[in-house]
Tab-separated table of C-alpha atoms and ligand atoms in Angstrom:
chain	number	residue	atom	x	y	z
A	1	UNK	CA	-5.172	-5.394	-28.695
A	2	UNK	CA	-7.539	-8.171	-27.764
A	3	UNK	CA	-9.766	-7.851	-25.299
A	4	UNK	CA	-11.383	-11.109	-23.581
A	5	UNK	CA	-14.599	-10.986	-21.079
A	6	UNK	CA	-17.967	-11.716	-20.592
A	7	UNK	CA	-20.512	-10.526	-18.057
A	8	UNK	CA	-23.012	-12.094	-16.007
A	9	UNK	CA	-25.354	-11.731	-18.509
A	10	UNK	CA	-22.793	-13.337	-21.250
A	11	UNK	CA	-22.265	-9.737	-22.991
A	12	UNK	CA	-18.909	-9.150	-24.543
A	13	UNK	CA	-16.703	-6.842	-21.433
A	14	UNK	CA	-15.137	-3.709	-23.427
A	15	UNK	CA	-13.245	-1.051	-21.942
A	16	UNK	CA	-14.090	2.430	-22.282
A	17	UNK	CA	-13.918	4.011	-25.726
A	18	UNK	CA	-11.366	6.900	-23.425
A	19	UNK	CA	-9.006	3.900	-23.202
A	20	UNK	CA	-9.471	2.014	-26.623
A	21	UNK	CA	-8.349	5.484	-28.044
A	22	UNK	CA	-5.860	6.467	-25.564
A	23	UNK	CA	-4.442	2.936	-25.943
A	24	UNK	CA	-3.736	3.478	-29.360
A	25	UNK	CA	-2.493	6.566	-29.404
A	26	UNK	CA	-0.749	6.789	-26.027
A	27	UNK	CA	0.991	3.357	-26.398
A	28	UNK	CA	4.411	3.351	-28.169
A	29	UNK	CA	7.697	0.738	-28.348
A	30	UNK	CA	11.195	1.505	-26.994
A	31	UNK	CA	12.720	0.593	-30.626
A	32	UNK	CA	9.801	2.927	-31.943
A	33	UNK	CA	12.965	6.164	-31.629
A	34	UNK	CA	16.888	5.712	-31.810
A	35	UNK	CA	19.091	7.811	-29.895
A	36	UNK	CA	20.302	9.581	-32.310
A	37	UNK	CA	16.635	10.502	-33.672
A	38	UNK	CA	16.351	11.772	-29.962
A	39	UNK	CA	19.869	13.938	-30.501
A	40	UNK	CA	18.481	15.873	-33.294
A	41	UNK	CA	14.913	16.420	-31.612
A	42	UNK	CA	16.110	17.896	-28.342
A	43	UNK	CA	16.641	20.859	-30.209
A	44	UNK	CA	18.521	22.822	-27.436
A	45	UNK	CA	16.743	20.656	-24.318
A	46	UNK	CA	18.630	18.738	-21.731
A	47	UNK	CA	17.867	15.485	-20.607
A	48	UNK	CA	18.891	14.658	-16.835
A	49	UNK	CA	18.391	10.834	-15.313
A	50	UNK	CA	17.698	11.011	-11.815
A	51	UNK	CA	18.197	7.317	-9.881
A	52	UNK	CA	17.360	7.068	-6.080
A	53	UNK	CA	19.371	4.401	-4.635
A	54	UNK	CA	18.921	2.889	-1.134
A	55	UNK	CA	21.794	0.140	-1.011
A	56	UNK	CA	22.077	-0.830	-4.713
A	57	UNK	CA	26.029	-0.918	-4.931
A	58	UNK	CA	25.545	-4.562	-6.783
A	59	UNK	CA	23.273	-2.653	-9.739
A	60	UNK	CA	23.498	1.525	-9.814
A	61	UNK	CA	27.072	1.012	-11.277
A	62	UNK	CA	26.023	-0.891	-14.159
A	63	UNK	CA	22.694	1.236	-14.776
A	64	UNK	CA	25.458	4.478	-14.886
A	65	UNK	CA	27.891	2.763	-17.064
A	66	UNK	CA	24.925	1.843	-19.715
A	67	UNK	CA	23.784	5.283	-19.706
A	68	UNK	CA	27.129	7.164	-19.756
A	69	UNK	CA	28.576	4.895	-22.696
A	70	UNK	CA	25.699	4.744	-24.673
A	71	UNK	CA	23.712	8.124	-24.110
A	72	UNK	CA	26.284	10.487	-23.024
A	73	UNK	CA	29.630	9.466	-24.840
A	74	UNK	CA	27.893	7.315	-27.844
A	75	UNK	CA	24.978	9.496	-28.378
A	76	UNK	CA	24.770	13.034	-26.548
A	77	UNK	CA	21.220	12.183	-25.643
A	78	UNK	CA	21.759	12.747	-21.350
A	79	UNK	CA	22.986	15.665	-20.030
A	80	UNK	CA	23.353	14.454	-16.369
A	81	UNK	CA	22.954	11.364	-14.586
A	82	UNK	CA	22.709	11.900	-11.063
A	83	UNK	CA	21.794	8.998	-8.350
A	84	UNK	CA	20.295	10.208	-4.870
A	85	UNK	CA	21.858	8.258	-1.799
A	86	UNK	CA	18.919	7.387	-0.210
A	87	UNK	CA	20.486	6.628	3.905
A	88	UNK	CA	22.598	3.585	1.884
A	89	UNK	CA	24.273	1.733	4.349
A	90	UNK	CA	26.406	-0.407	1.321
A	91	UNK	CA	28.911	1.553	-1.153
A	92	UNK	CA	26.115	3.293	-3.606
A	93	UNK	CA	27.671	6.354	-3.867
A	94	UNK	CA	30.808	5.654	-4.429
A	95	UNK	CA	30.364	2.792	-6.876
A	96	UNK	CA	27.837	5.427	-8.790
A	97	UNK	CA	30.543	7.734	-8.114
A	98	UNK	CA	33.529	5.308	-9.998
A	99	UNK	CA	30.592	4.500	-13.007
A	100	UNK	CA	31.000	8.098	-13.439
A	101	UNK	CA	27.462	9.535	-12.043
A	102	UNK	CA	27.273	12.696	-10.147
A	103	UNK	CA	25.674	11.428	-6.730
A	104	UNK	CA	24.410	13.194	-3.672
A	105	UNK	CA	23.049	12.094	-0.125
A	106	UNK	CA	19.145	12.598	-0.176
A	107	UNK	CA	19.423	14.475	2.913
A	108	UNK	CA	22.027	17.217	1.745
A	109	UNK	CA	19.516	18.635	-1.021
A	110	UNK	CA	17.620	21.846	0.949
A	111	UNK	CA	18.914	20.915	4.100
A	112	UNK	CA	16.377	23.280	6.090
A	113	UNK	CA	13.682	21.058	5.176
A	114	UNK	CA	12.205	18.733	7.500
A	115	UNK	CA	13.906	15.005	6.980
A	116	UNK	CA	12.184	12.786	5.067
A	117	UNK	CA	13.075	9.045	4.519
A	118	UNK	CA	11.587	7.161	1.209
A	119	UNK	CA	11.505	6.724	-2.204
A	120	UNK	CA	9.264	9.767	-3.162
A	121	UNK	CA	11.544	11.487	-1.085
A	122	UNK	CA	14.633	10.502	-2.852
A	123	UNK	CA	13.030	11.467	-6.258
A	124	UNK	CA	12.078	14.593	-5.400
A	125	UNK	CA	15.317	15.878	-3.865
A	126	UNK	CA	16.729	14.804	-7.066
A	127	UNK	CA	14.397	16.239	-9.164
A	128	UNK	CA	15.773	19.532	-7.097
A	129	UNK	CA	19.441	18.483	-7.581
A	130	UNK	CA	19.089	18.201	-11.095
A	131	UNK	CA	18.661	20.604	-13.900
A	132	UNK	CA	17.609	18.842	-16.849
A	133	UNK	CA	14.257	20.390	-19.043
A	134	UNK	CA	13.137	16.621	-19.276
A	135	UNK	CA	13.903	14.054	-16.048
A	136	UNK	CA	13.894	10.541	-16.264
A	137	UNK	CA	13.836	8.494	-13.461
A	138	UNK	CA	15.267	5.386	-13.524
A	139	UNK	CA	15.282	2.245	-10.454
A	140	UNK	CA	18.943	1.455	-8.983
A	141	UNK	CA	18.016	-2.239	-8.596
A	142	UNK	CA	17.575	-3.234	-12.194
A	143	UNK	CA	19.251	-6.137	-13.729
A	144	UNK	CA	18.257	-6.214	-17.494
A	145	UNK	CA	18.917	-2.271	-17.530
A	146	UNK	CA	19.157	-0.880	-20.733
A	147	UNK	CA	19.674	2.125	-22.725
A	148	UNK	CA	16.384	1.386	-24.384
A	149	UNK	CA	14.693	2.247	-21.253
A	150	UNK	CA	15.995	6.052	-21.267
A	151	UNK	CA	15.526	6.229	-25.359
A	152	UNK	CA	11.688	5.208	-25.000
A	153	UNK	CA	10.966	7.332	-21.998
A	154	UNK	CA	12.367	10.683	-23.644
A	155	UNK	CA	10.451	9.651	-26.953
A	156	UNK	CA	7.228	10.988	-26.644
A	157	UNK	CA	8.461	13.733	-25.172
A	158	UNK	CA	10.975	14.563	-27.148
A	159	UNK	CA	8.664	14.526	-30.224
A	160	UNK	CA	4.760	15.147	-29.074
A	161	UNK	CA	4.415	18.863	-27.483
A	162	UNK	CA	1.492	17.244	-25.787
A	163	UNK	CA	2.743	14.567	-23.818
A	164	UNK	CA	4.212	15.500	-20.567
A	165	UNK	CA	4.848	12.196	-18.895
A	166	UNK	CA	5.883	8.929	-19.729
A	167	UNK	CA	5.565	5.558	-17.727
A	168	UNK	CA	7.583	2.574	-19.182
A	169	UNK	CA	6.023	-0.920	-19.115
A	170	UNK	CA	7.516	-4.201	-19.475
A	171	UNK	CA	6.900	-7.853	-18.546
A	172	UNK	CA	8.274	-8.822	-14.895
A	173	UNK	CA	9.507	-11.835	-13.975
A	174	UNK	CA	9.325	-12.538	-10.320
A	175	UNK	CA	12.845	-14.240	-9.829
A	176	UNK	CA	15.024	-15.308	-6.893
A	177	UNK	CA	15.993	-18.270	-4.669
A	178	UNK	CA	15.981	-20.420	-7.194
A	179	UNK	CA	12.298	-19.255	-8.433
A	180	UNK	CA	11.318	-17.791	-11.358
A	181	UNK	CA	7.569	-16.707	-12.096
A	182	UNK	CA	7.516	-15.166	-15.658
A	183	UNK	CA	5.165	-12.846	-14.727
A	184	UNK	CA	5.209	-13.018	-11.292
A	185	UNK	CA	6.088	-9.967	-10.630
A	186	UNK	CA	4.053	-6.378	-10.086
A	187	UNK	CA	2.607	-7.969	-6.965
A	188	UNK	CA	1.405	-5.072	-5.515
A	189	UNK	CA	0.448	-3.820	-9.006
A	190	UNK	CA	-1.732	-6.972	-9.658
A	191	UNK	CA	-2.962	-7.301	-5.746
A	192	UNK	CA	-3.760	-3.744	-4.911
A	193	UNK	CA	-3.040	-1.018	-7.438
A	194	UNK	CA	-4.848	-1.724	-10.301
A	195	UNK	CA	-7.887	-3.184	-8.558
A	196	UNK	CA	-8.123	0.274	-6.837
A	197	UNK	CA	-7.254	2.496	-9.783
A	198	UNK	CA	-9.668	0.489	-11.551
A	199	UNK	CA	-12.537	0.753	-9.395
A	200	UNK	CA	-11.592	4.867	-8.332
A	201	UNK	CA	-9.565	5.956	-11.683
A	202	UNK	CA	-10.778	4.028	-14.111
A	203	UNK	CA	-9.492	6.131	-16.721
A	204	UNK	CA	-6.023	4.790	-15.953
A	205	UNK	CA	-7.131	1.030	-15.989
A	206	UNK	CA	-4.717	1.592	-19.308
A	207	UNK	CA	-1.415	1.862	-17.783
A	208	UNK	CA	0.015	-1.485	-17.893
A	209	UNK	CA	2.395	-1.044	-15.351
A	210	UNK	CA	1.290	1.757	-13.344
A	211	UNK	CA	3.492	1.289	-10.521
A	212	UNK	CA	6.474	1.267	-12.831
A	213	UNK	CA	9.071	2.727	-11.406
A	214	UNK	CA	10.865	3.901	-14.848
A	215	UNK	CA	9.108	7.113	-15.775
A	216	UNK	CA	9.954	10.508	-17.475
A	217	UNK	CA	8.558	13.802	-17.514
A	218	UNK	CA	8.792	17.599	-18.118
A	219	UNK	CA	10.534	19.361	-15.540
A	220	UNK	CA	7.730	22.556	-15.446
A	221	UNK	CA	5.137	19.543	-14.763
A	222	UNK	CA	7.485	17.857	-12.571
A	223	UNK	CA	7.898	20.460	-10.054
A	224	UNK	CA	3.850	21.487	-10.167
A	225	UNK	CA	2.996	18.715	-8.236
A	226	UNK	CA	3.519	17.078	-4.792
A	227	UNK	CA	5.882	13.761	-4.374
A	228	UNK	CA	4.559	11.508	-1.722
A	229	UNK	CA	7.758	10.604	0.575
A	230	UNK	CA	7.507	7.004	-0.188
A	231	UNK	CA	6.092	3.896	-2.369
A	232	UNK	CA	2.980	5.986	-2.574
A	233	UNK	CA	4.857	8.496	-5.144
A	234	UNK	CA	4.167	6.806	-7.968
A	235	UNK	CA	0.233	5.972	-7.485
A	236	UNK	CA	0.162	9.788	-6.598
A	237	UNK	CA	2.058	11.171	-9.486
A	238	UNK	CA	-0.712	9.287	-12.049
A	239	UNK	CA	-3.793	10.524	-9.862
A	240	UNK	CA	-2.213	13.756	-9.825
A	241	UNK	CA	-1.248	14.263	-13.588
A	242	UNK	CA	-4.757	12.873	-14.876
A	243	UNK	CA	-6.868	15.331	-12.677
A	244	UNK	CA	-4.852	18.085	-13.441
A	245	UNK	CA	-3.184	17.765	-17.254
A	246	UNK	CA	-5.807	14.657	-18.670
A	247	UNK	CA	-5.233	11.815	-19.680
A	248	UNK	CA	-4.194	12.515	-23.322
A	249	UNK	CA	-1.096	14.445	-21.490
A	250	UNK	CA	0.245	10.858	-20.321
A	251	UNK	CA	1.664	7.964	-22.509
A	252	UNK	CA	3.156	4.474	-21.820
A	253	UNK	CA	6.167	3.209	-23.643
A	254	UNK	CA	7.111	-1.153	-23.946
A	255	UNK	CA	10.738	-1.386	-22.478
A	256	UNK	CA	10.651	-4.927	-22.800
A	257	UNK	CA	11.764	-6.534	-19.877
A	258	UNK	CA	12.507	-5.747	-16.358
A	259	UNK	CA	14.189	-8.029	-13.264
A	260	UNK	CA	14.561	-6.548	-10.421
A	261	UNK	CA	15.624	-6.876	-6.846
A	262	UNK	CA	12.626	-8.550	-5.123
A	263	UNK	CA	11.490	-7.183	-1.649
A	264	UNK	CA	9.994	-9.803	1.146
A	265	UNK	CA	5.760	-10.199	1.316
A	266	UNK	CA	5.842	-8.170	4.187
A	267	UNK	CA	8.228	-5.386	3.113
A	268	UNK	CA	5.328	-4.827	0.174
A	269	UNK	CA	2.504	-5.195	2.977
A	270	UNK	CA	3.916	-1.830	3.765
A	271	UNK	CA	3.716	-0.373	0.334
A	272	UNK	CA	0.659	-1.836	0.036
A	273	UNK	CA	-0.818	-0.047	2.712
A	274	UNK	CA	1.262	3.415	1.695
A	275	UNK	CA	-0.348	3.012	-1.770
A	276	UNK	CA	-3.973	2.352	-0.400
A	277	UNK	CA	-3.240	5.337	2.176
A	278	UNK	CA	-2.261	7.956	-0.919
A	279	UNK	CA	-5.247	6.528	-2.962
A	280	UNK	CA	-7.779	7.303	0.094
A	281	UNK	CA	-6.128	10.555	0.270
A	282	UNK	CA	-6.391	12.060	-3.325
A	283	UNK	CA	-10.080	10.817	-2.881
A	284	UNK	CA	-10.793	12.619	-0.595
A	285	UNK	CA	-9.036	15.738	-1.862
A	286	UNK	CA	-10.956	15.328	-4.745
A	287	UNK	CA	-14.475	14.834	-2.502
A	288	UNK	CA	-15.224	11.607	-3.731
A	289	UNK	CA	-14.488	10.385	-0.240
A	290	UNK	CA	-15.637	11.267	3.375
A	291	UNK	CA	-13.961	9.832	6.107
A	292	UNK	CA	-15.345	11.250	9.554
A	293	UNK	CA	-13.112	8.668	11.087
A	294	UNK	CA	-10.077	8.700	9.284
A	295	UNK	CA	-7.763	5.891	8.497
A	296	UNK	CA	-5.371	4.469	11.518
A	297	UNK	CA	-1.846	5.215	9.970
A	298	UNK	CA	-0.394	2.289	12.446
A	299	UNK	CA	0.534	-1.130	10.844
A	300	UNK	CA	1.225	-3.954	13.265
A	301	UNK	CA	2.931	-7.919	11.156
A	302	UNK	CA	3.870	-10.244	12.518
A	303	UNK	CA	7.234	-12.327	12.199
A	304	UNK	CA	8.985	-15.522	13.590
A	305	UNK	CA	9.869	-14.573	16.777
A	306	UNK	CA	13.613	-13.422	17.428
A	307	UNK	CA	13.517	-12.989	20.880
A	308	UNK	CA	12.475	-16.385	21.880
A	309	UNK	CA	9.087	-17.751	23.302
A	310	UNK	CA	7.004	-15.050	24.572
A	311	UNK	CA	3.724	-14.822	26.258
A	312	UNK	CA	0.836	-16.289	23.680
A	313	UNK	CA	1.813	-15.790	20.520
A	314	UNK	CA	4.872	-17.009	19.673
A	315	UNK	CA	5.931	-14.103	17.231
A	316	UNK	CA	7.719	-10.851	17.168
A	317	UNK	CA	5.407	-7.718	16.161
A	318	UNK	CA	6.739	-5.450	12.983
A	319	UNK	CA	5.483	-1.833	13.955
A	320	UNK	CA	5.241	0.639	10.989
A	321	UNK	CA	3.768	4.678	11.032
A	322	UNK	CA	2.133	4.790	7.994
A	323	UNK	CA	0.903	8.541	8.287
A	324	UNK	CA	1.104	9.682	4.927
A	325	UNK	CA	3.594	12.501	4.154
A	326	UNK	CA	4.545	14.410	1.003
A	327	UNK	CA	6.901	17.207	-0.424
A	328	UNK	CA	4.816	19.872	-1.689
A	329	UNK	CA	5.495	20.783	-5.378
A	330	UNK	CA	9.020	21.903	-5.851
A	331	UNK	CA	8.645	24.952	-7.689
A	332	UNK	CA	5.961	26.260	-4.827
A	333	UNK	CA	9.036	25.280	-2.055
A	334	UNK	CA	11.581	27.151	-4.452
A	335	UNK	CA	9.274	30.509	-4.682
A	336	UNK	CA	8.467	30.596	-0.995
A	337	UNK	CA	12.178	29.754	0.150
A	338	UNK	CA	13.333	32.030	-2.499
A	339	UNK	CA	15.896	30.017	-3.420
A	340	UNK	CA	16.498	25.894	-3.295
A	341	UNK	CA	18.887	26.234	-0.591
A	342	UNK	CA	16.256	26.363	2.195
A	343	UNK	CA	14.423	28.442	4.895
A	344	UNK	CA	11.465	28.041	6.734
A	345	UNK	CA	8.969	25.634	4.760
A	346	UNK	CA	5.068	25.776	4.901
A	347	UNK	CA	3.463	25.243	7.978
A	348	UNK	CA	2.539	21.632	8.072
A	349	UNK	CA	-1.077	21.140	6.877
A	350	UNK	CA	-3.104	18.216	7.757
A	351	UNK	CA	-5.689	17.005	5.691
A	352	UNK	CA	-7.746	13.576	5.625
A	353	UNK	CA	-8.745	13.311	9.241
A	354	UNK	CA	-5.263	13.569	9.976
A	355	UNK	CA	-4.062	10.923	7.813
A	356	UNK	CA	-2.068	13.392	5.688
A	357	UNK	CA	1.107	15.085	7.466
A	358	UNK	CA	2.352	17.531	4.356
A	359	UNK	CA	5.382	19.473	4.802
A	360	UNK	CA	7.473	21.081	1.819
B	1	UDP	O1	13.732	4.853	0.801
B	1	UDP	C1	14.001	4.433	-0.341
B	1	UDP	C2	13.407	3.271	-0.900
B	1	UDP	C3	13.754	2.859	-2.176
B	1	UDP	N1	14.674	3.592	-2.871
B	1	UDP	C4	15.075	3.184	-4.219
B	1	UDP	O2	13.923	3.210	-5.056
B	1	UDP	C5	14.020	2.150	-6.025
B	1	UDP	C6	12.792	1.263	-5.913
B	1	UDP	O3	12.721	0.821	-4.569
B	1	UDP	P1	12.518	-0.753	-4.231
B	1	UDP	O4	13.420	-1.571	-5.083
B	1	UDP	O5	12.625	-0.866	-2.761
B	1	UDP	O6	11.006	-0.962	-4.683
B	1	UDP	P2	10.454	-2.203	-5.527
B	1	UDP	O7	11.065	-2.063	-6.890
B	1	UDP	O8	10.851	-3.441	-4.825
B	1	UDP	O9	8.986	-1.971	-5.534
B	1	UDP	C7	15.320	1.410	-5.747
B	1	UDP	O10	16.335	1.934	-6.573
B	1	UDP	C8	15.601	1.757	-4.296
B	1	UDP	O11	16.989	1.716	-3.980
B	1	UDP	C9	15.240	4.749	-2.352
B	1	UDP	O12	16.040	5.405	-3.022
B	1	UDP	N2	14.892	5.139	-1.101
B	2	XDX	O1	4.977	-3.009	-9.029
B	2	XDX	C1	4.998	-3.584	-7.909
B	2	XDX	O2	4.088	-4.320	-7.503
B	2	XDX	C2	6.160	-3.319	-6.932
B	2	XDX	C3	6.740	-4.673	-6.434
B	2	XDX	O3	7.261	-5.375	-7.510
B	2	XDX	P1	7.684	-6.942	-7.355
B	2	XDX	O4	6.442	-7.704	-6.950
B	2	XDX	O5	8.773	-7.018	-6.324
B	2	XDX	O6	8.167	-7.310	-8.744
B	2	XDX	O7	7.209	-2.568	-7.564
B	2	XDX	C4	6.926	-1.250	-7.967
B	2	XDX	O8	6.224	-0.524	-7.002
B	2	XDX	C5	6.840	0.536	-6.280
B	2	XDX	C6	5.740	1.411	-5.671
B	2	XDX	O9	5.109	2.187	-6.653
B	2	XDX	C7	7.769	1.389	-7.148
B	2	XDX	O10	8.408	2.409	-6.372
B	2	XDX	C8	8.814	0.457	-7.707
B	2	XDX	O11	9.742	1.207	-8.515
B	2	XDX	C9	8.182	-0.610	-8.563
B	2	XDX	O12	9.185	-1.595	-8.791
């Protein structure tokens, strides 16, 4: 990899030798493992694909029919493919029903739970749902879907004991109204993520895509730590796993290419602020961050005005509660509940000046 920078001074920038080496050894290709390689190493494991999908009847079907012709029929690589209905007010589940995935509604998995809306939450209700030794988790808005995606995930862990989770990378296009960027996508990678992780985590300033939302991982790891309830899952999941496993126990894998549906600026103001929110959180878990006042959790936008001219400014406000919630890890809400079908959950703890709300 080349590597261009110079400092104030005019020295050559280099990244850590942590990353040089991880980079090297952590990076692999999609093409770098068939399926049928993948066949012969599960050696007895099962493979589920877990897809939240919040309105994605144009996509999940196609994303189901990949994976069932080519990695269930084809190849018996995937065991189950299930897609979590996340509140989808379009025909998700039953066009991921007809593609032939086994789909449930996000809030049927341990109904005594407290509700949760958001992606995090979605993934880890069907991390519960599922079964699979490895998961793979997989968008439901992906256009250029292909089987490659699953193959490279499960590599690495299908074949390095010392892996135990897998982010995919890819280039992104930002595409859509007659646009097309051909890396324009990642925003809230490029604008906020890695900035942060690269000032606070440095040690991940290798992920390409950190944000990705293709990743993979062992199920025992899986359900040992807690999901954030939404966009902040994925910024929480890589803090999380390099604290606790290292960073040697995480690898990237090139999937190529990924399009995807495209939310508005201000739809990923609010993920912005979720992801900034679960970064300020883990540091202060982790004391490298005192907040006496903690962070207000209330996010006010503004947008044309829909309800005609109003007093001074001519715009409609966009209220969001950003207090930052998460399921704790599964296998801790299994033991106490004693089973996954529900009972009382932990008493709701509240951490970072309030900022955190955790419930099970
Ligand atoms: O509350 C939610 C929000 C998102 N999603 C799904 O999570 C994936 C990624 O979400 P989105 O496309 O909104 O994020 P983006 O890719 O734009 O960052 C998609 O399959 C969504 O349908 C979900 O299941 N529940
Ligand atoms: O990477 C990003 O900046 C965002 C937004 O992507 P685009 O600017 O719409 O291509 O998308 C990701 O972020 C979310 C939060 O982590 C993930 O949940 C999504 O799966 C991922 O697409």
């Amino acid at each position: 990899m080349h590597a261009t920078g110079t400092g104030f001074d005019g020295t050559e920038l280099a990244v850590s030798p942590e990353i040089g080496t991880w980079l090297e050894h952590r990076s692999g290709r999609a093409d770098d493992w068939t399926a049928a390689d993948l066949v012969t190493a599960k050696r007895g494991r099962t493979v589920s694909v877990v897809i939240p999908a919040r309105d994605e009847d144009e996509t999940v079907g196609g994303i189901v029919r990949t994976i069932r012709t080519e990695l269930v029929e084809r190849e018996p690589l995937v065991d189950e493919i299930l897609v979590v209905d996340s509140h989808s007010q379009d025909a998700t589940a039953e066009v991921a029903a007809d593609a032939g995935a086994a789909v449930v509604a996000q809030d049927d998995v341990l109904p005594a739970l407290p509700r949760h809306r958001g992606k995090g939450d979605a993934l880890w209700k069907g991390l519960a749902a599922s079964h699979g030794d490895l998961v793979v988790f997989v968008d439901g808005d992906l256009y250029d879907f292909t089987a490659g995606y699953v193959t490279g995930l499960l590599g690495p862990l299908l074949t390095r004991p010392d892996v135990d989770y897998v982010k995919g990378f890819y280039h992104r296009p930002l595409a859509g109204e007659g646009r097309r960027e051909v890396d324009g996508g990642g925003r809230v990678t490029e604008l906020v993520a890695r900035p942060l992780l690269n000032m606070f985590w440095p040690q991940l300033s290798g992920f390409v895509q950190p944000l990705a939302g293709e990743y993979a991982g062992r199920r025992e790891v899986l359900e040992a730590i807690p999901f954030v309830t939404h966009y902040g899952v994925e910024i929480g999941h890589l803090i999380d796993l390099v604290e606790w496993r290292g960073l040697d126990a995480l690898a990237q894998v090139d999937l190529g290419h990924r399009t995807h549906r495209h939310q508005t600026t201000q739809a990923l103001g609010r993920m912005s602020a979720q992801i900034i929110l679960t970064m300020l959180d883990r540091l202060t878990r982790h004391g490298r961050l005192s907040m006496p006042v903690p962070p207000a959790t209330l996010l006010a936008q503004f947008q044309r005005s829909v309800t005609g001219p109003g007093s001074g400014v001519e715009r409609d406000l966009v209220l969001t509660d950003l207090t930052l919630e998460e399921r704790d890890p599964l296998a801790a809400v299994t033991r106490d509940t004693g089973d996954a079908g529900g009972g009382d959950v932990a008493a709701p703890t509240s951490e970072c000046g309030g900022a955190l709300r955790r419930t099970a």
